[in-house]
Amino acid sequence: MGSAGEARARTRTTPLAADHPRARGGGRVGPVLSCRVAWDPAQYLKFADHRLRPAIDLLNRVALDEPGEVYDLGAGAGNVTRLIKERWPEARVTGVDDSPTMLAKAAATAPAITWQQADLATWQPPRPADLIYSNAALHWLTGHERLFPALLAGLAPGGVLAVQMPRNFGAPSHTMISEAARGGPWRATLEPLLRPAPVADPAFYYDLLAPRTSALDIWETEYLQILEGADPVKEWTKGTWLRPLLDALAEPERSRFETRYAELVARAYPPRADGRTLFPFRRLFLVAKGR
């Protein structure tokens, strides 16, 4: 099985050149709206190793030698932004996030990097970018049919847009949030906060980006995450997708809702004989090269 905390991945790779005739699909049409979340850096970073691995996998697929202008969108606490700076130490690297709490944590550990607070839904680079990188951030925004072309438009000639987004929203870890929200006295408060799956099928992003790029690589990876501790799947979602719902409730309903959700996901993801929990998690990757 491997050592504690090891994450194994099963990859379905579909590298699609920009002139590939395959892939037809659609995406949800809607305005570009920001879903603001009261981030808890400590909670989010409890699973830093698992969250960092997809970021590194994405970074390893960026084929740039000496980019001058680099932006990390949704930089959060700066874990990945620091890796970007280490890979390209001569680049001007800017970490962008809308959370002042996360940015304060990031700035304390990496003063050589520029940190910018901005709404990612409307952000545009002040200078043409050689690389716009975003790991696990753009799924918080709707209106991808306009957002992604706008980001491509911010690239310098030959620049790269590299994005990773979770696409695990049909899994019990996420569908049971809705079940728990609709199954208690808190329904009237929580139901308006429920969102449809925010990330479209890979074909949607192919159709959107292929006509605008000189090269396009799209793939999915399902990571088999090996978690430890009590209620690990609940603790995972508590750092992201569950957070807005918890923040909307006061005690004692907050704790009761959290307990109800924990009971549901514990049945869906029971611990193995050694006490660890297997948590499969799918992610969508794309690397698009501008013209």
One Martini backbone bead per residue (centre of mass of N, CA, C, O) as a GRO file, in nm:
protein
  291
    1MET     BB    1   0.054   0.063  -0.018
    2GLY     BB    2   0.240   0.232   0.165
    3SER     BB    3   0.292   0.510   0.305
    4ALA     BB    4   0.199   0.749   0.486
    5GLY     BB    5   0.021   0.972   0.274
    6GLU     BB    6   0.013   0.838   0.018
    7ALA     BB    7  -0.028   0.912  -0.337
    8ARG     BB    8  -0.215   0.773  -0.591
    9ALA     BB    9  -0.233   0.746  -0.953
   10ARG     BB   10  -0.487   0.772  -1.209
   11THR     BB   11  -0.445   0.814  -1.561
   12ARG     BB   12  -0.625   1.006  -1.805
   13THR     BB   13  -0.481   1.073  -2.111
   14THR     BB   14  -0.559   1.372  -2.331
   15PRO     BB   15  -0.369   1.477  -2.577
   16LEU     BB   16  -0.458   1.784  -2.745
   17ALA     BB   17  -0.431   1.924  -3.017
   18ALA     BB   18  -0.538   2.215  -3.163
   19ASP     BB   19  -0.606   2.036  -3.448
   20HIS     BB   20  -0.800   1.850  -3.326
   21PRO     BB   21  -1.117   1.706  -3.418
   22ARG     BB   22  -1.192   1.634  -3.144
   23ALA     BB   23  -1.437   1.719  -2.948
   24ARG     BB   24  -1.756   1.768  -2.808
   25GLY     BB   25  -1.918   2.044  -2.632
   26GLY     BB   26  -2.041   2.188  -2.326
   27GLY     BB   27  -2.134   2.466  -2.123
   28ARG     BB   28  -2.201   2.671  -1.879
   29VAL     BB   29  -2.402   2.950  -1.872
   30GLY     BB   30  -2.261   3.247  -1.718
   31PRO     BB   31  -2.161   3.451  -1.501
   32VAL     BB   32  -1.892   3.609  -1.359
   33LEU     BB   33  -1.843   3.473  -1.037
   34SER     BB   34  -1.761   3.509  -0.710
   35CYS     BB   35  -1.661   3.268  -0.456
   36ARG     BB   36  -1.650   3.352  -0.141
   37VAL     BB   37  -1.413   3.253   0.115
   38ALA     BB   38  -1.344   3.176   0.450
   39TRP     BB   39  -1.041   3.118   0.502
   40ASP     BB   40  -0.844   2.839   0.642
   41PRO     BB   41  -0.522   2.775   0.641
   42ALA     BB   42  -0.489   2.540   0.842
   43GLN     BB   43  -0.705   2.354   0.721
   44TYR     BB   44  -0.599   2.339   0.428
   45LEU     BB   45  -0.291   2.241   0.524
   46LYS     BB   46  -0.345   1.951   0.638
   47PHE     BB   47  -0.324   1.857   0.306
   48ALA     BB   48  -0.062   1.952   0.149
   49ASP     BB   49   0.051   1.707  -0.001
   50HIS     BB   50  -0.203   1.647  -0.173
   51ARG     BB   51  -0.232   1.942  -0.291
   52LEU     BB   52   0.062   1.959  -0.423
   53ARG     BB   53   0.090   1.740  -0.639
   54PRO     BB   54  -0.081   1.863  -0.875
   55ALA     BB   55   0.091   2.121  -0.897
   56ILE     BB   56   0.349   1.973  -0.988
   57ASP     BB   57   0.234   1.827  -1.232
   58LEU     BB   58   0.172   2.090  -1.381
   59LEU     BB   59   0.452   2.226  -1.376
   60ASN     BB   60   0.595   1.988  -1.540
   61ARG     BB   61   0.418   2.079  -1.816
   62VAL     BB   62   0.591   2.338  -1.838
   63ALA     BB   63   0.753   2.467  -2.143
   64LEU     BB   64   0.972   2.681  -1.994
   65ASP     BB   65   1.273   2.852  -1.959
   66GLU     BB   66   1.244   3.208  -1.952
   67PRO     BB   67   1.037   3.358  -1.785
   68GLY     BB   68   0.940   3.689  -1.688
   69GLU     BB   69   0.612   3.664  -1.655
   70VAL     BB   70   0.446   3.559  -1.349
   71TYR     BB   71   0.132   3.396  -1.253
   72ASP     BB   72  -0.055   3.317  -0.948
   73LEU     BB   73  -0.371   3.190  -0.927
   74GLY     BB   74  -0.456   3.126  -0.620
   75ALA     BB   75  -0.206   3.125  -0.408
   76GLY     BB   76  -0.257   3.172  -0.121
   77ALA     BB   77   0.006   3.062   0.090
   78GLY     BB   78   0.249   3.004  -0.142
   79ASN     BB   79   0.355   2.714  -0.200
   80VAL     BB   80   0.370   2.729  -0.520
   81THR     BB   81   0.503   3.002  -0.571
   82ARG     BB   82   0.779   2.915  -0.460
   83LEU     BB   83   0.832   2.701  -0.678
   84ILE     BB   84   0.827   2.891  -0.916
   85LYS     BB   85   1.067   3.063  -0.820
   86GLU     BB   86   1.271   2.827  -0.814
   87ARG     BB   87   1.257   2.759  -1.118
   88TRP     BB   88   1.234   3.097  -1.177
   89PRO     BB   89   1.437   3.328  -1.038
   90GLU     BB   90   1.424   3.564  -1.274
   91ALA     BB   91   1.141   3.601  -1.237
   92ARG     BB   92   0.837   3.772  -1.222
   93VAL     BB   93   0.653   3.698  -0.935
   94THR     BB   94   0.290   3.665  -0.890
   95GLY     BB   95   0.060   3.655  -0.627
   96VAL     BB   96  -0.292   3.575  -0.649
   97ASP     BB   97  -0.556   3.692  -0.423
   98ASP     BB   98  -0.865   3.736  -0.217
   99SER     BB   99  -0.702   3.659   0.052
  100PRO     BB  100  -0.561   3.815   0.319
  101THR     BB  101  -0.482   3.574   0.493
  102MET     BB  102  -0.315   3.418   0.288
  103LEU     BB  103  -0.122   3.652   0.203
  104ALA     BB  104   0.006   3.695   0.479
  105LYS     BB  105   0.135   3.416   0.491
  106ALA     BB  106   0.300   3.440   0.229
  107ALA     BB  107   0.468   3.704   0.286
  108ALA     BB  108   0.622   3.584   0.539
  109THR     BB  109   0.782   3.355   0.345
  110ALA     BB  110   0.795   3.555   0.056
  111PRO     BB  111   0.933   3.861  -0.013
  112ALA     BB  112   1.030   3.820  -0.327
  113ILE     BB  113   0.732   3.817  -0.373
  114THR     BB  114   0.453   3.921  -0.530
  115TRP     BB  115   0.151   4.050  -0.375
  116GLN     BB  116  -0.203   4.017  -0.477
  117GLN     BB  117  -0.511   4.166  -0.435
  118ALA     BB  118  -0.785   3.994  -0.605
  119ASP     BB  119  -1.029   3.940  -0.840
  120LEU     BB  120  -1.035   3.671  -1.052
  121ALA     BB  121  -1.282   3.749  -1.238
  122THR     BB  122  -1.121   4.047  -1.325
  123TRP     BB  123  -0.844   3.976  -1.377
  124GLN     BB  124  -0.542   4.139  -1.511
  125PRO     BB  125  -0.254   4.179  -1.649
  126PRO     BB  126  -0.035   4.449  -1.658
  127ARG     BB  127   0.133   4.236  -1.819
  128PRO     BB  128   0.238   4.031  -2.031
  129ALA     BB  129   0.228   3.680  -2.009
  130ASP     BB  130   0.416   3.385  -1.992
  131LEU     BB  131   0.258   3.296  -1.716
  132ILE     BB  132  -0.051   3.133  -1.626
  133TYR     BB  133  -0.120   3.009  -1.305
  134SER     BB  134  -0.357   2.745  -1.177
  135ASN     BB  135  -0.439   2.598  -0.856
  136ALA     BB  136  -0.731   2.537  -0.731
  137ALA     BB  137  -0.943   2.808  -0.826
  138LEU     BB  138  -1.145   2.838  -1.088
  139HIS     BB  139  -1.393   2.676  -0.960
  140TRP     BB  140  -1.497   2.940  -0.799
  141LEU     BB  141  -1.580   3.014  -1.091
  142THR     BB  142  -1.778   3.139  -1.325
  143GLY     BB  143  -1.777   3.175  -1.664
  144HIS     BB  144  -1.563   3.013  -1.849
  145GLU     BB  145  -1.637   3.120  -2.142
  146ARG     BB  146  -1.482   3.401  -2.051
  147LEU     BB  147  -1.237   3.358  -1.868
  148PHE     BB  148  -1.034   3.198  -2.046
  149PRO     BB  149  -1.004   3.398  -2.285
  150ALA     BB  150  -0.904   3.630  -2.104
  151LEU     BB  151  -0.642   3.491  -2.016
  152LEU     BB  152  -0.524   3.449  -2.298
  153ALA     BB  153  -0.517   3.762  -2.363
  154GLY     BB  154  -0.275   3.800  -2.132
  155LEU     BB  155  -0.071   3.689  -2.323
  156ALA     BB  156   0.204   3.638  -2.460
  157PRO     BB  157   0.368   3.536  -2.711
  158GLY     BB  158   0.376   3.195  -2.627
  159GLY     BB  159   0.221   3.170  -2.391
  160VAL     BB  160   0.097   3.024  -2.073
  161LEU     BB  161  -0.181   2.821  -1.970
  162ALA     BB  162  -0.214   2.682  -1.635
  163VAL     BB  163  -0.454   2.429  -1.521
  164GLN     BB  164  -0.617   2.329  -1.210
  165MET     BB  165  -0.911   2.121  -1.138
  166PRO     BB  166  -1.154   2.003  -0.978
  167ARG     BB  167  -1.353   1.675  -1.061
  168ASN     BB  168  -1.543   1.566  -0.776
  169PHE     BB  169  -1.865   1.647  -0.762
  170GLY     BB  170  -1.990   1.334  -0.795
  171ALA     BB  171  -1.898   1.259  -0.527
  172PRO     BB  172  -1.976   1.188  -0.203
  173SER     BB  173  -1.814   1.425  -0.074
  174HIS     BB  174  -2.026   1.628  -0.229
  175THR     BB  175  -2.321   1.518  -0.241
  176MET     BB  176  -2.346   1.505   0.083
  177ILE     BB  177  -2.375   1.800   0.131
  178SER     BB  178  -2.656   1.825   0.011
  179GLU     BB  179  -2.793   1.613   0.185
  180ALA     BB  180  -2.735   1.752   0.458
  181ALA     BB  181  -2.861   2.033   0.389
  182ARG     BB  182  -3.161   1.901   0.321
  183GLY     BB  183  -3.175   1.716   0.618
  184GLY     BB  184  -3.251   1.983   0.792
  185PRO     BB  185  -3.320   2.280   0.973
  186TRP     BB  186  -3.097   2.430   0.764
  187ARG     BB  187  -3.207   2.443   0.472
  188ALA     BB  188  -3.285   2.746   0.425
  189THR     BB  189  -2.983   2.839   0.454
  190LEU     BB  190  -2.818   2.628   0.258
  191GLU     BB  191  -2.948   2.583  -0.025
  192PRO     BB  192  -2.857   2.861  -0.163
  193LEU     BB  193  -2.537   2.760  -0.149
  194LEU     BB  194  -2.570   2.564  -0.359
  195ARG     BB  195  -2.381   2.409  -0.622
  196PRO     BB  196  -2.301   2.333  -0.911
  197ALA     BB  197  -2.096   2.200  -1.110
  198PRO     BB  198  -1.809   2.404  -1.208
  199VAL     BB  199  -1.694   2.172  -1.398
  200ALA     BB  200  -1.643   2.071  -1.699
  201ASP     BB  201  -1.585   1.903  -1.953
  202PRO     BB  202  -1.312   1.864  -2.146
  203ALA     BB  203  -1.452   1.937  -2.421
  204PHE     BB  204  -1.521   2.227  -2.352
  205TYR     BB  205  -1.222   2.330  -2.335
  206TYR     BB  206  -1.143   2.256  -2.613
  207ASP     BB  207  -1.353   2.427  -2.774
  208LEU     BB  208  -1.261   2.697  -2.641
  209LEU     BB  209  -0.927   2.683  -2.693
  210ALA     BB  210  -0.826   2.571  -2.969
  211PRO     BB  211  -0.885   2.835  -3.153
  212ARG     BB  212  -0.669   3.011  -2.944
  213THR     BB  213  -0.430   2.803  -3.002
  214SER     BB  214  -0.117   2.623  -3.068
  215ALA     BB  215  -0.151   2.449  -2.795
  216LEU     BB  216  -0.307   2.145  -2.639
  217ASP     BB  217  -0.344   2.011  -2.301
  218ILE     BB  218  -0.552   1.735  -2.182
  219TRP     BB  219  -0.623   1.604  -1.845
  220GLU     BB  220  -0.674   1.327  -1.617
  221THR     BB  221  -0.664   1.266  -1.254
  222GLU     BB  222  -0.672   0.998  -1.015
  223TYR     BB  223  -0.635   1.021  -0.676
  224LEU     BB  224  -0.517   0.804  -0.422
  225GLN     BB  225  -0.594   0.894  -0.114
  226ILE     BB  226  -0.420   0.867   0.201
  227LEU     BB  227  -0.585   0.883   0.503
  228GLU     BB  228  -0.585   1.024   0.833
  229GLY     BB  229  -0.787   0.990   1.089
  230ALA     BB  230  -1.060   1.157   1.181
  231ASP     BB  231  -1.269   1.234   0.947
  232PRO     BB  232  -1.102   1.302   0.670
  233VAL     BB  233  -1.311   1.395   0.456
  234LYS     BB  234  -1.435   1.616   0.621
  235GLU     BB  235  -1.168   1.771   0.664
  236TRP     BB  236  -1.120   1.830   0.371
  237THR     BB  237  -1.390   1.989   0.298
  238LYS     BB  238  -1.359   2.201   0.529
  239GLY     BB  239  -1.129   2.362   0.355
  240THR     BB  240  -1.366   2.418   0.129
  241TRP     BB  241  -1.675   2.330   0.031
  242LEU     BB  242  -1.793   2.346   0.335
  243ARG     BB  243  -1.732   2.631   0.452
  244PRO     BB  244  -1.980   2.818   0.373
  245LEU     BB  245  -2.187   2.652   0.541
  246LEU     BB  246  -2.064   2.679   0.820
  247ASP     BB  247  -2.059   2.998   0.819
  248ALA     BB  248  -2.390   3.016   0.808
  249LEU     BB  249  -2.376   2.894   1.098
  250ALA     BB  250  -2.485   2.850   1.416
  251GLU     BB  251  -2.489   2.766   1.722
  252PRO     BB  252  -2.558   2.424   1.709
  253GLU     BB  253  -2.596   2.373   1.395
  254ARG     BB  254  -2.314   2.349   1.292
  255SER     BB  255  -2.236   2.085   1.443
  256ARG     BB  256  -2.474   1.913   1.340
  257PHE     BB  257  -2.407   1.931   1.040
  258GLU     BB  258  -2.121   1.819   1.056
  259THR     BB  259  -2.203   1.545   1.177
  260ARG     BB  260  -2.389   1.452   0.950
  261TYR     BB  261  -2.179   1.455   0.726
  262ALA     BB  262  -1.976   1.262   0.861
  263GLU     BB  263  -2.163   1.015   0.859
  264LEU     BB  264  -2.198   0.989   0.553
  265VAL     BB  265  -1.889   0.971   0.464
  266ALA     BB  266  -1.810   0.730   0.643
  267ARG     BB  267  -1.979   0.526   0.473
  268ALA     BB  268  -1.835   0.587   0.192
  269TYR     BB  269  -1.541   0.606   0.372
  270PRO     BB  270  -1.408   0.361   0.501
  271PRO     BB  271  -1.194   0.221   0.690
  272ARG     BB  272  -0.940   0.033   0.701
  273ALA     BB  273  -0.767  -0.203   0.873
  274ASP     BB  274  -0.533   0.032   0.934
  275GLY     BB  275  -0.724   0.318   0.949
  276ARG     BB  276  -0.732   0.407   0.672
  277THR     BB  277  -0.830   0.632   0.398
  278LEU     BB  278  -0.985   0.616   0.086
  279PHE     BB  279  -0.953   0.904  -0.157
  280PRO     BB  280  -1.081   0.969  -0.440
  281PHE     BB  281  -0.943   1.219  -0.686
  282ARG     BB  282  -1.040   1.437  -0.935
  283ARG     BB  283  -0.852   1.598  -1.208
  284LEU     BB  284  -0.807   1.889  -1.411
  285PHE     BB  285  -0.601   1.953  -1.702
  286LEU     BB  286  -0.429   2.248  -1.852
  287VAL     BB  287  -0.227   2.337  -2.151
  288ALA     BB  288  -0.189   2.661  -2.300
  289LYS     BB  289  -0.079   2.801  -2.608
  290GLY     BB  290  -0.016   3.080  -2.741
  291ARG     BB  291   0.015   3.295  -3.038
   0.00000   0.00000   0.00000
